[in-house]
XYZ file of C-alpha atoms in Angstrom:
709
model
C -4.034 -110.591 -32.556
C -2.636 -107.670 -30.655
C -1.220 -106.154 -33.843
C -4.585 -106.402 -35.565
C -6.324 -104.763 -32.625
C -3.723 -101.985 -32.550
C -4.182 -101.339 -36.290
C -7.951 -101.278 -35.850
C -7.700 -98.749 -33.046
C -5.420 -96.572 -35.204
C -7.868 -96.633 -38.063
C -10.695 -95.802 -35.677
C -8.847 -92.740 -34.350
C -8.126 -91.535 -37.876
C -11.795 -91.892 -38.645
C -12.673 -89.701 -35.689
C -10.347 -86.940 -36.810
C -11.636 -87.322 -40.378
C -15.145 -86.588 -39.134
C -13.908 -83.366 -37.554
C -12.143 -82.385 -40.787
C -15.258 -83.113 -42.819
C -17.328 -81.030 -40.440
C -15.055 -78.013 -40.872
C -15.468 -78.259 -44.649
C -19.225 -78.747 -44.722
C -20.091 -76.179 -42.033
C -19.577 -73.145 -44.313
C -21.896 -74.715 -46.874
C -24.702 -74.594 -44.357
C -23.825 -71.129 -43.046
C -23.033 -69.349 -46.285
C -24.930 -71.472 -48.813
C -22.282 -71.372 -51.486
C -18.925 -72.568 -52.608
C -16.664 -73.686 -49.791
C -13.883 -71.622 -51.282
C -15.387 -68.440 -52.560
C -17.616 -67.721 -49.558
C -15.406 -68.750 -46.699
C -14.043 -65.977 -44.495
C -10.505 -64.817 -45.324
C -9.180 -66.039 -42.010
C -10.465 -69.513 -42.742
C -8.704 -69.597 -46.083
C -5.584 -68.110 -44.493
C -5.526 -70.824 -41.887
C -5.050 -73.404 -44.586
C -8.378 -75.197 -45.080
C -7.712 -74.577 -48.769
C -4.226 -73.523 -49.777
C -4.277 -72.073 -53.296
C -0.498 -72.029 -53.539
C -0.040 -75.719 -52.869
C -2.675 -78.020 -54.345
C -1.107 -80.971 -52.556
C -2.581 -79.695 -49.305
C -6.124 -79.789 -50.700
C -7.836 -82.778 -49.045
C -11.305 -83.865 -50.120
C -12.028 -87.151 -48.341
C -14.568 -89.352 -50.000
C -17.232 -90.352 -47.512
C -20.663 -91.928 -47.762
C -23.655 -89.606 -47.793
C -25.081 -90.879 -44.530
C -21.905 -90.220 -42.638
C -21.665 -86.734 -44.156
C -25.215 -85.949 -43.103
C -24.527 -87.147 -39.576
C -21.335 -85.105 -39.362
C -23.072 -82.034 -40.740
C -25.861 -82.240 -38.169
C -23.342 -82.727 -35.381
C -21.251 -79.754 -36.567
C -24.255 -77.436 -36.924
C -25.307 -78.279 -33.395
C -21.910 -77.382 -31.955
C -20.837 -74.687 -34.425
C -22.218 -71.672 -32.551
C -20.085 -72.291 -29.460
C -17.009 -74.076 -30.824
C -16.437 -72.803 -34.359
C -12.859 -71.627 -33.658
C -12.022 -74.876 -31.827
C -13.080 -76.928 -34.855
C -10.749 -74.853 -37.023
C -7.982 -75.501 -34.520
C -8.752 -79.243 -34.679
C -8.360 -79.015 -38.443
C -4.807 -77.777 -37.937
C -4.183 -80.627 -35.536
C -5.331 -83.052 -38.231
C -2.555 -81.872 -40.551
C -0.045 -82.562 -37.802
C -1.518 -85.981 -37.089
C -1.666 -86.820 -40.802
C 2.060 -86.326 -41.191
C 2.865 -87.884 -37.811
C 1.044 -91.054 -38.841
C 3.697 -91.611 -41.520
C 6.593 -91.546 -39.022
C 8.090 -94.589 -37.252
C 6.562 -95.358 -33.872
C 9.846 -94.796 -32.036
C 10.270 -91.222 -33.331
C 8.893 -88.131 -31.656
C 5.710 -87.220 -33.531
C 6.436 -83.534 -33.083
C 9.021 -82.579 -35.705
C 10.441 -79.386 -37.102
C 7.704 -77.124 -38.414
C 7.909 -74.468 -41.068
C 5.501 -71.674 -41.990
C 3.588 -72.122 -45.205
C 3.210 -68.434 -45.925
C 6.079 -66.343 -44.481
C 4.648 -63.148 -45.851
C 1.526 -63.278 -43.699
C 1.742 -62.834 -39.942
C -1.748 -64.234 -39.386
C -1.187 -67.289 -41.565
C 0.113 -69.554 -38.811
C -0.514 -72.770 -40.694
C 2.351 -75.178 -40.186
C 3.110 -78.587 -41.489
C 5.300 -81.124 -39.808
C 8.240 -82.573 -41.625
C 8.935 -86.193 -40.770
C 10.229 -89.438 -42.156
C 7.967 -91.911 -43.923
C 7.447 -95.117 -41.986
C 4.997 -97.242 -40.094
C 1.895 -95.711 -38.591
C 1.925 -95.050 -34.860
C -0.524 -96.894 -32.703
C -3.657 -95.475 -31.198
C -1.828 -94.434 -28.023
C 0.718 -92.430 -29.989
C -1.966 -90.661 -32.003
C -4.056 -89.803 -28.954
C -0.959 -88.684 -27.043
C -0.141 -86.392 -29.971
C -3.447 -84.564 -29.376
C -3.501 -84.660 -25.582
C 0.094 -83.490 -25.169
C -0.714 -80.316 -27.069
C -2.233 -78.870 -23.896
C -0.308 -75.855 -22.613
C -1.027 -73.089 -20.152
C -2.962 -70.056 -21.360
C 0.020 -67.707 -20.995
C 2.631 -69.786 -22.775
C 4.736 -72.858 -22.003
C 4.170 -74.683 -18.742
C 6.636 -74.718 -15.888
C 8.383 -78.076 -15.249
C 6.054 -78.882 -12.340
C 3.008 -78.025 -14.360
C 4.221 -80.235 -17.214
C 4.532 -83.222 -14.888
C 0.975 -82.695 -13.637
C -0.346 -82.309 -17.153
C 1.395 -85.505 -18.265
C -0.295 -87.415 -15.450
C -3.697 -86.048 -16.443
C -3.009 -86.874 -20.101
C -2.157 -90.459 -19.278
C -5.401 -90.805 -17.347
C -7.362 -89.349 -20.258
C -5.648 -91.687 -22.737
C -6.427 -94.699 -20.578
C -10.055 -93.630 -20.294
C -10.428 -93.116 -24.068
C -8.673 -96.408 -24.849
C -10.869 -98.284 -22.354
C -14.063 -96.881 -23.834
C -12.858 -97.612 -27.364
C -11.940 -101.171 -26.363
C -15.357 -101.786 -24.811
C -17.127 -100.475 -27.883
C -14.929 -102.649 -30.113
C -15.805 -105.733 -28.089
C -19.507 -104.916 -28.194
C -19.517 -104.137 -31.875
C -16.745 -106.308 -33.234
C -16.560 -104.213 -36.323
C -13.490 -102.540 -37.733
C -12.333 -100.308 -40.445
C -10.533 -101.187 -43.604
C -8.365 -98.816 -45.526
C -4.901 -97.955 -46.653
C -2.499 -95.234 -45.730
C -4.175 -92.773 -48.062
C -6.841 -91.256 -45.831
C -8.298 -89.283 -48.730
C -9.458 -92.528 -50.324
C -10.662 -94.243 -47.167
C -14.401 -95.059 -46.680
C -15.787 -94.688 -43.195
C -17.784 -97.623 -41.828
C -18.123 -96.577 -38.203
C -21.449 -96.883 -36.540
C -23.023 -93.465 -35.930
C -23.219 -94.074 -32.169
C -19.552 -95.020 -32.035
C -18.555 -91.906 -33.963
C -20.640 -89.682 -31.750
C -19.237 -91.215 -28.580
C -15.559 -91.047 -29.528
C -15.951 -87.706 -31.311
C -17.611 -86.241 -28.244
C -14.759 -87.313 -25.990
C -12.014 -86.023 -28.254
C -13.916 -82.856 -29.030
C -14.502 -82.153 -25.347
C -10.773 -82.449 -24.729
C -9.845 -80.313 -27.752
C -12.109 -77.478 -26.606
C -10.184 -77.293 -23.278
C -6.697 -76.990 -24.705
C -4.732 -74.275 -26.453
C -2.757 -74.802 -29.584
C 0.986 -75.312 -29.104
C 3.053 -72.610 -30.768
C 4.453 -73.868 -34.060
C 8.187 -73.741 -34.657
C 9.119 -71.800 -37.777
C 12.288 -71.871 -39.733
C 11.784 -68.434 -41.212
C 15.033 -66.430 -41.075
C 13.342 -63.080 -41.480
C 11.713 -62.948 -38.040
C 13.760 -65.498 -36.136
C 15.355 -62.767 -34.021
C 12.005 -61.399 -32.811
C 10.697 -62.708 -29.461
C 7.067 -63.860 -29.794
C 4.225 -64.727 -27.411
C 1.273 -67.089 -27.889
C -2.344 -65.979 -27.616
C -5.226 -68.201 -26.551
C -6.472 -68.451 -30.105
C -3.183 -69.842 -31.298
C -1.879 -66.701 -32.994
C 1.788 -65.725 -32.514
C 2.258 -62.055 -31.673
C 5.310 -59.859 -31.060
C 5.782 -58.147 -27.666
C 5.350 -54.365 -27.576
C 9.055 -53.495 -27.831
C 10.739 -56.698 -28.993
C 11.493 -55.328 -32.462
C 13.066 -52.194 -30.969
C 15.279 -54.361 -28.775
C 16.303 -56.360 -31.826
C 17.185 -53.165 -33.704
C 19.267 -51.843 -30.822
C 21.108 -55.148 -30.530
C 21.881 -55.039 -34.253
C 23.151 -51.468 -33.918
C 25.499 -52.476 -31.107
C 26.912 -55.390 -33.088
C 27.198 -53.316 -36.247
C 29.156 -50.543 -34.514
C 31.500 -53.103 -32.959
C 32.130 -54.760 -36.318
C 32.541 -51.356 -37.961
C 35.441 -50.414 -35.684
C 37.147 -53.753 -36.339
C 36.551 -53.688 -40.086
C 37.747 -50.087 -40.367
C 40.969 -50.945 -38.528
C 41.701 -53.542 -41.210
C 41.071 -51.075 -44.040
C 38.224 -53.204 -45.427
C 36.478 -50.230 -46.965
C 33.823 -52.222 -48.844
C 32.336 -53.823 -45.763
C 32.796 -50.636 -43.776
C 30.803 -48.685 -46.351
C 28.035 -51.299 -46.393
C 27.872 -51.387 -42.594
C 27.606 -47.605 -42.403
C 24.774 -47.662 -44.914
C 22.910 -50.338 -42.944
C 23.426 -48.423 -39.716
C 21.989 -45.275 -41.290
C 19.005 -47.198 -42.638
C 18.172 -48.866 -39.360
C 18.671 -45.654 -37.380
C 16.307 -43.911 -39.768
C 13.724 -46.673 -39.248
C 14.143 -46.581 -35.462
C 13.890 -42.800 -35.153
C 12.286 -41.839 -31.843
C 10.081 -44.924 -31.612
C 9.541 -46.353 -28.138
C 7.254 -49.268 -29.085
C 6.890 -51.568 -32.065
C 3.630 -49.921 -33.078
C 5.498 -46.695 -33.888
C 7.841 -48.389 -36.368
C 7.252 -48.106 -40.135
C 5.968 -51.046 -42.150
C 9.311 -51.714 -43.843
C 11.053 -52.440 -40.536
C 11.232 -56.204 -41.146
C 13.000 -55.814 -44.477
C 15.503 -53.401 -42.905
C 16.175 -55.849 -40.070
C 16.684 -58.691 -42.552
C 19.123 -56.606 -44.603
C 21.124 -55.691 -41.505
C 21.191 -59.296 -40.313
C 22.486 -60.462 -43.685
C 25.252 -57.852 -43.620
C 26.241 -58.796 -40.055
C 26.421 -62.464 -40.982
C 28.565 -61.598 -43.977
C 30.979 -59.544 -41.861
C 31.068 -62.253 -39.226
C 32.115 -64.874 -41.794
C 35.023 -62.844 -43.162
C 36.249 -61.667 -39.771
C 39.180 -63.251 -37.987
C 38.912 -65.649 -35.118
C 38.745 -64.605 -31.466
C 42.513 -65.022 -31.053
C 43.122 -62.470 -33.803
C 40.735 -60.022 -32.183
C 42.436 -60.547 -28.807
C 45.851 -59.846 -30.325
C 44.616 -56.650 -31.939
C 42.963 -55.524 -28.703
C 46.157 -56.239 -26.783
C 48.159 -54.213 -29.272
C 45.652 -51.378 -29.026
C 45.815 -51.523 -25.223
C 49.597 -51.288 -25.190
C 49.537 -48.424 -27.657
C 46.935 -46.618 -25.567
C 48.998 -47.058 -22.403
C 52.050 -45.630 -24.123
C 50.080 -42.627 -25.327
C 48.629 -42.180 -21.845
C 52.089 -42.129 -20.273
C 53.252 -39.680 -22.914
C 50.288 -37.390 -22.256
C 50.849 -37.593 -18.498
C 54.468 -36.601 -18.923
C 53.487 -33.763 -21.217
C 50.806 -32.582 -18.773
C 53.319 -32.688 -15.932
C 55.779 -30.622 -17.949
C 53.107 -28.080 -18.830
C 52.100 -27.868 -15.166
C 55.704 -27.169 -14.227
C 55.881 -24.446 -16.864
C 52.664 -22.891 -15.556
C 54.007 -23.030 -12.003
C 57.244 -21.298 -13.036
C 55.510 -18.640 -15.100
C 54.864 -15.294 -13.487
C 51.461 -13.705 -14.148
C 51.558 -10.378 -15.921
C 50.245 -8.520 -12.878
C 52.934 -9.923 -10.597
C 55.558 -9.011 -13.172
C 54.188 -5.484 -13.339
C 54.063 -4.978 -9.565
C 57.813 -5.086 -8.787
C 58.543 -2.881 -11.789
C 56.000 -0.327 -10.626
C 57.325 -0.453 -7.055
C 60.964 -0.233 -8.134
C 60.222 2.845 -10.201
C 58.405 4.389 -7.236
C 61.270 3.561 -4.847
C 63.940 5.291 -6.899
C 61.734 8.295 -7.483
C 60.978 8.670 -3.771
C 62.856 11.133 -1.575
C 65.637 9.557 0.479
C 64.087 10.851 3.702
C 61.051 8.692 3.079
C 63.122 5.547 2.696
C 64.119 5.260 6.334
C 63.122 1.974 7.959
C 61.358 2.420 11.329
C 62.056 0.372 14.485
C 65.554 -0.651 13.416
C 66.489 -1.171 17.074
C 64.228 -4.223 17.239
C 66.071 -6.168 14.548
C 68.516 -7.784 16.970
C 66.474 -7.889 20.190
C 66.365 -11.593 21.231
C 63.384 -10.963 23.534
C 61.037 -10.335 20.608
C 59.405 -12.770 18.186
C 61.537 -13.003 15.076
C 60.407 -14.363 11.712
C 62.659 -15.338 8.800
C 61.169 -15.052 5.301
C 63.182 -15.589 2.097
C 61.288 -14.620 -1.057
C 61.416 -12.806 -4.400
C 57.591 -12.524 -4.570
C 56.430 -9.169 -3.214
C 52.732 -9.979 -2.978
C 53.316 -13.385 -1.359
C 55.616 -11.867 1.285
C 53.042 -9.146 1.951
C 50.361 -11.780 2.689
C 52.613 -13.610 5.171
C 53.369 -10.382 7.068
C 49.799 -9.050 6.980
C 48.197 -12.309 8.104
C 50.660 -12.635 10.990
C 50.089 -9.099 12.242
C 46.295 -9.333 11.905
C 46.214 -12.232 14.364
C 49.051 -11.082 16.632
C 47.993 -10.109 20.131
C 50.940 -7.694 20.408
C 52.038 -6.687 16.890
C 54.804 -4.508 18.275
C 56.603 -7.598 19.628
C 56.940 -9.165 16.188
C 59.934 -8.605 13.932
C 60.126 -9.749 10.301
C 63.396 -10.399 8.503
C 62.850 -10.571 4.741
C 65.726 -11.544 2.438
C 65.322 -11.163 -1.315
C 67.470 -10.904 -4.436
C 68.790 -7.686 -5.927
C 66.140 -7.563 -8.648
C 63.317 -7.336 -6.120
C 65.110 -5.566 -3.283
C 63.857 -2.045 -4.128
C 60.326 -3.251 -4.825
C 60.152 -5.182 -1.558
C 61.375 -2.208 0.480
C 58.966 0.153 -1.242
C 55.974 -2.078 -0.588
C 56.562 -2.267 3.168
C 57.453 1.413 3.398
C 54.131 2.268 1.786
C 51.957 -0.331 3.566
C 53.201 -0.533 7.166
C 50.550 0.655 9.600
C 51.527 -1.150 12.820
C 54.415 -0.964 15.233
C 55.951 -4.175 13.909
C 59.512 -3.981 12.623
C 60.178 -5.175 9.083
C 63.732 -5.590 7.844
C 64.389 -6.109 4.131
C 67.842 -7.405 3.149
C 69.583 -8.033 -0.140
C 71.262 -11.406 -0.474
C 74.088 -9.665 -2.299
C 75.013 -8.072 1.013
C 75.986 -11.486 2.455
C 79.546 -11.377 1.254
C 80.457 -14.339 3.421
C 78.111 -16.543 1.338
C 80.359 -17.576 -1.545
C 81.519 -20.701 -3.334
C 84.635 -21.021 -1.187
C 82.489 -21.237 1.948
C 79.340 -22.944 0.682
C 79.534 -26.167 -1.364
C 76.024 -25.575 -2.638
C 77.022 -22.187 -4.011
C 79.868 -23.841 -5.882
C 77.525 -26.468 -7.296
C 74.877 -23.956 -8.334
C 77.465 -21.930 -10.225
C 78.873 -24.927 -12.102
C 78.428 -25.234 -15.847
C 76.838 -28.651 -15.397
C 73.995 -27.196 -13.334
C 73.472 -24.315 -15.727
C 73.248 -26.719 -18.677
C 70.909 -28.975 -16.711
C 68.398 -26.188 -16.081
C 68.685 -24.011 -19.153
C 69.669 -26.209 -22.135
C 66.512 -28.210 -22.831
C 67.272 -30.990 -20.400
C 70.144 -32.652 -22.248
C 71.499 -33.969 -18.966
C 68.215 -35.430 -17.727
C 66.875 -38.962 -18.104
C 63.591 -39.518 -19.951
C 61.929 -40.939 -16.812
C 63.066 -38.075 -14.559
C 60.402 -35.966 -12.885
C 60.414 -32.511 -14.506
C 59.807 -30.810 -11.161
C 63.467 -31.402 -10.296
C 64.385 -29.229 -13.257
C 62.675 -26.173 -11.813
C 65.190 -23.299 -11.822
C 64.010 -22.278 -8.355
C 66.398 -24.948 -7.049
C 69.168 -22.923 -8.633
C 68.293 -19.951 -6.408
C 70.366 -19.563 -3.289
C 67.295 -18.126 -1.543
C 66.046 -21.692 -1.096
C 69.254 -22.682 0.670
C 69.458 -19.722 3.045
C 67.473 -21.716 5.638
C 70.667 -23.656 6.339
C 72.560 -20.453 7.228
C 70.262 -18.925 9.849
C 72.947 -18.543 12.580
C 75.130 -16.635 10.127
C 72.269 -14.376 9.034
C 71.048 -13.721 12.604
C 74.159 -13.966 14.783
C 72.564 -12.279 17.817
C 69.282 -14.187 17.895
C 68.553 -17.382 19.844
C 65.296 -18.574 18.229
C 63.712 -17.878 14.851
C 60.445 -18.948 13.259
C 60.978 -19.757 9.593
C 58.006 -19.235 7.197
C 57.754 -19.969 3.493
C 56.250 -17.251 1.295
C 53.331 -19.555 0.290
C 51.957 -19.719 3.838
C 49.135 -17.846 5.579
C 49.007 -17.294 9.337
C 45.558 -17.718 10.895
C 46.291 -17.461 14.643
C 48.627 -15.719 17.066
C 51.994 -17.513 16.921
C 53.638 -16.039 19.997
C 53.053 -19.284 21.948
C 55.376 -21.249 19.696
C 58.419 -19.486 21.168
C 57.641 -20.958 24.580
C 57.739 -24.586 23.326
C 60.617 -26.579 24.807
C 62.373 -28.382 21.968
C 64.171 -30.654 24.470
C 67.627 -30.122 23.014
C 66.487 -30.505 19.403
C 67.381 -27.936 16.779
C 64.336 -28.047 14.533
C 60.709 -27.950 15.628
C 58.423 -29.164 12.799
C 55.175 -31.014 12.080
C 55.793 -34.617 11.092
C 54.134 -36.102 8.034
C 54.038 -39.824 8.835
C 50.550 -40.142 7.385
C 51.809 -38.919 4.021
C 53.603 -41.764 2.275
C 55.519 -39.420 0.008
C 57.216 -37.881 3.063
C 58.919 -41.105 4.100
C 62.665 -41.079 3.832
C 62.818 -43.695 1.080
C 60.881 -41.393 -1.262
C 63.568 -38.743 -1.153
C 66.846 -40.531 -0.472
C 68.663 -43.159 -2.521
C 68.866 -46.162 -0.191
C 70.756 -48.186 -2.775
C 73.746 -46.083 -1.817
C 75.570 -47.441 1.266
C 76.060 -43.961 2.708
C 72.281 -43.532 2.932
C 71.397 -47.127 3.798
C 73.894 -47.267 6.704
C 72.828 -43.998 8.315
C 69.037 -43.652 7.888
C 65.815 -45.612 8.230
C 63.895 -45.797 4.928
C 60.524 -45.821 6.762
C 61.359 -42.961 9.094
C 58.842 -40.138 9.324
C 59.573 -37.067 7.335
C 58.650 -33.576 8.407
C 57.477 -30.437 6.691
C 59.381 -27.337 5.739
C 57.371 -24.122 5.606
C 56.805 -23.415 9.291
C 59.754 -24.383 11.461
C 61.006 -23.051 14.752
C 64.822 -23.224 14.995
C 66.835 -23.071 18.204
C 69.889 -21.184 16.953
C 71.782 -21.722 20.194
C 71.581 -25.498 19.781
C 72.328 -25.076 16.100
C 75.639 -23.442 16.859
C 76.420 -25.907 19.610
C 75.784 -28.966 17.394
C 77.460 -27.390 14.337
C 74.524 -28.084 12.053
C 75.920 -25.962 9.221
C 79.047 -28.124 9.041
C 76.897 -31.259 8.896
C 74.972 -29.721 6.011
C 78.169 -28.867 4.157
C 79.519 -32.408 4.548
C 76.391 -33.979 3.064
C 76.336 -31.479 0.206
C 79.909 -32.396 -0.694
C 78.974 -36.099 -0.701
C 76.053 -35.374 -2.991
C 78.008 -33.355 -5.531
C 77.005 -35.735 -8.335
C 73.397 -35.980 -7.061
C 73.748 -39.680 -6.267
C 72.339 -39.461 -2.739
C 69.217 -37.389 -3.465
C 67.741 -35.144 -6.086
C 67.883 -31.410 -5.984
C 65.865 -29.521 -3.423
C 66.051 -28.465 0.191
C 63.851 -31.096 1.860
C 66.175 -34.132 1.290
C 69.100 -32.044 2.484
C 67.079 -31.029 5.542
C 66.123 -34.649 6.312
C 69.747 -35.784 6.463
C 70.978 -32.621 8.198
C 68.388 -32.640 10.993
C 68.235 -36.438 11.384
C 67.508 -37.165 15.074
C 67.540 -33.426 15.704
C 63.868 -32.617 14.972
C 61.186 -32.119 17.617
C 57.631 -33.025 16.444
C 55.089 -30.223 16.806
C 51.341 -30.714 17.044
C 49.668 -31.003 13.647
C 47.378 -28.076 14.363
C 50.330 -25.722 13.978
C 50.841 -26.438 10.291
C 48.333 -27.627 7.657
C 49.920 -28.796 4.415
C 48.577 -29.546 0.946
C 46.625 -26.478 -0.191
C 48.768 -26.288 -3.309
C 47.948 -29.756 -4.617
C 45.213 -31.501 -2.592
C 41.619 -30.404 -3.363
C 40.088 -32.614 -0.644
C 41.378 -31.143 2.608
C 38.797 -31.004 5.380
C 37.540 -27.472 6.022
C 37.723 -28.009 9.782
C 41.419 -28.885 9.545
C 42.042 -25.699 7.566
C 40.165 -23.455 9.996
C 41.817 -24.830 13.137
C 45.374 -24.722 11.721
C 47.636 -21.915 12.916
C 49.441 -21.834 9.569
C 48.156 -23.119 6.242
C 50.660 -23.960 3.537
C 50.100 -23.849 -0.248
C 52.925 -26.277 -0.929
C 52.766 -27.628 -4.451
C 52.413 -26.098 -7.904
C 48.919 -24.664 -7.460
C 49.878 -21.435 -5.759
C 47.032 -19.072 -4.834
C 48.447 -16.180 -6.903
C 48.488 -18.318 -10.076
C 45.522 -18.929 -12.352
C 46.017 -22.657 -11.891
C 45.559 -22.294 -8.124
C 42.696 -24.174 -6.499
C 39.733 -21.747 -6.297
C 38.453 -23.441 -3.166
C 41.480 -22.312 -1.147
C 42.220 -18.961 -2.766
C 39.907 -17.092 -0.380
C 42.144 -17.897 2.614
C 45.005 -16.131 0.882
C 43.298 -13.220 -0.898
C 41.494 -11.955 2.220
C 44.796 -10.460 3.432
C 45.302 -8.324 0.319
C 43.893 -4.838 -0.135
C 43.051 -4.883 -3.835
C 42.217 -1.179 -3.694
C 45.887 -0.399 -3.115
C 47.146 1.929 -5.840
C 49.982 -0.325 -7.025
C 47.658 -3.315 -7.375
C 45.121 -1.292 -9.343
C 47.832 0.016 -11.645
C 48.919 -3.550 -12.405
C 45.363 -4.833 -12.765
C 45.675 -7.344 -9.931
C 42.188 -8.456 -8.912
C 40.750 -11.048 -6.509
């Protein structure tokens, strides 16, 4: 009994939808007075009422004339307001027709494909399902009611729950009304599964009642977007309009094109690395085509009409490349190999850049090469009476402020002297002792003879005059003269390790001028205190106060560099050697050479020179430290260095571009330690002004050698 009632209700529902389908076919006859095919609007034909390409979709139900007349009158009455909704109901009928053939336990909504992929407006879809038993009335009604979605697209989860509740209420209401009418009427419908051959026997009042209820619900819903299996536009994001048409967002195609370009370029690099020239050539061609289509377009409306075909061609090529490409593990292995190769090249380039920087630092600019030659020529052509050095009596006066400067750079030494005298409160109390080599001795003397305008005493000495400084007395002199050291510096680094820093191969370490700082008591036997300055320093304040600092029995007064990790002891000394490990702390603070005040009385008392000689003998094979004067100074003056305030000495202007301007201005001495000297082209422009302000570029010798700011 229940099965018969369920079948009757199913047939009744199909009859209702049939009436709507019949109305959509007959309405144009009334409006246009002609053939239902030839005079229908194009959109109506496009929406699939009649599909010329597939005659199987042509449905002409056979109905009795009275029912057709009733349906026509009903459609004409409602056509003015709900014409588009009736057409939408026609589409729903196609879905319901196919759904009725599926088993009751299956979801009536199946995969949908587009009938006409070439037309964007032709959104007719048919549902593919399995043949089987017809669903009951509840399933058919739920198929229609559940089509309700929000006007701007798919509902949120909460909205879906609310809509389901409303749908269930509507289904119950329609089923109740249909049940009451069936009890009152007791009539049913007879027919088979072929709806096209079914005769309608519904009472006109029943049809109007049920049709009105379903039609009222259909007019308040929006068509669910159909799922399409078309590959050509599957990548394009689409939105749903209220009329049921699927439209593309304003820039979705452009986003698709850009995504394809990104993937294509990635595949191109991988394919090219495998020498797959065929695919690489095809990918390049597709990239050119799609770039030409994209052009300067910023929205989909600016794209040419052939954009879809270009996108399809690119997608096909990408799929083809993807199929022939290796797995992810292969790509990872190649990327790892590339990474290792890149790191090796990076290290090689860093080493090469470091070597080139060392070469640039050792190279003498043409102007600075010209200057000593010009001065030397002038010195030997000058009358002997004009070569007398003034204020010679001050050279050994211990009451004055004495400076020690060892340099072979005339212009650099001139800046140190000029900057000191400019800021000195009593220039006459300052005495400068400059020691240079024999090549620059005449040039250095000539410069200060021609450019001394104050009462300060300036003594220029030739290192060749220090006859006591020889290999029998100084271990470092013996080492510097050895064939091993000469080969190390001048025979393309045969003795060096590949990982050795090239700065240790700078020939300046071969110059005894760098080691004279360890022989100050011998150079100045009658002096008690000396301020040592490097030739890459600039004095910015009066330094006379530094002589009054009590060093508390220490020999060396210097600024510590604890904040600079590279000035810790373990960065300069080899603590794997027991001699170093047993005598020094690897984390001890280093200190800076460049501006040091030395108490020569304490030096002599503590025999510092002998300590220096002992350590140099132990380091004959360079196993304790590398070449240079700072490691030797750290071990020689260990526990004999007094820390000065940091404002006395500002380091880093020869390598650090980020020094605070306030620290530079308040420092008594600024130091261009590093390779970026201010007289070189590679010097940091930001700091060059502090050095060049103490040079008179109008001086005749500088103009002759084309030395400019």
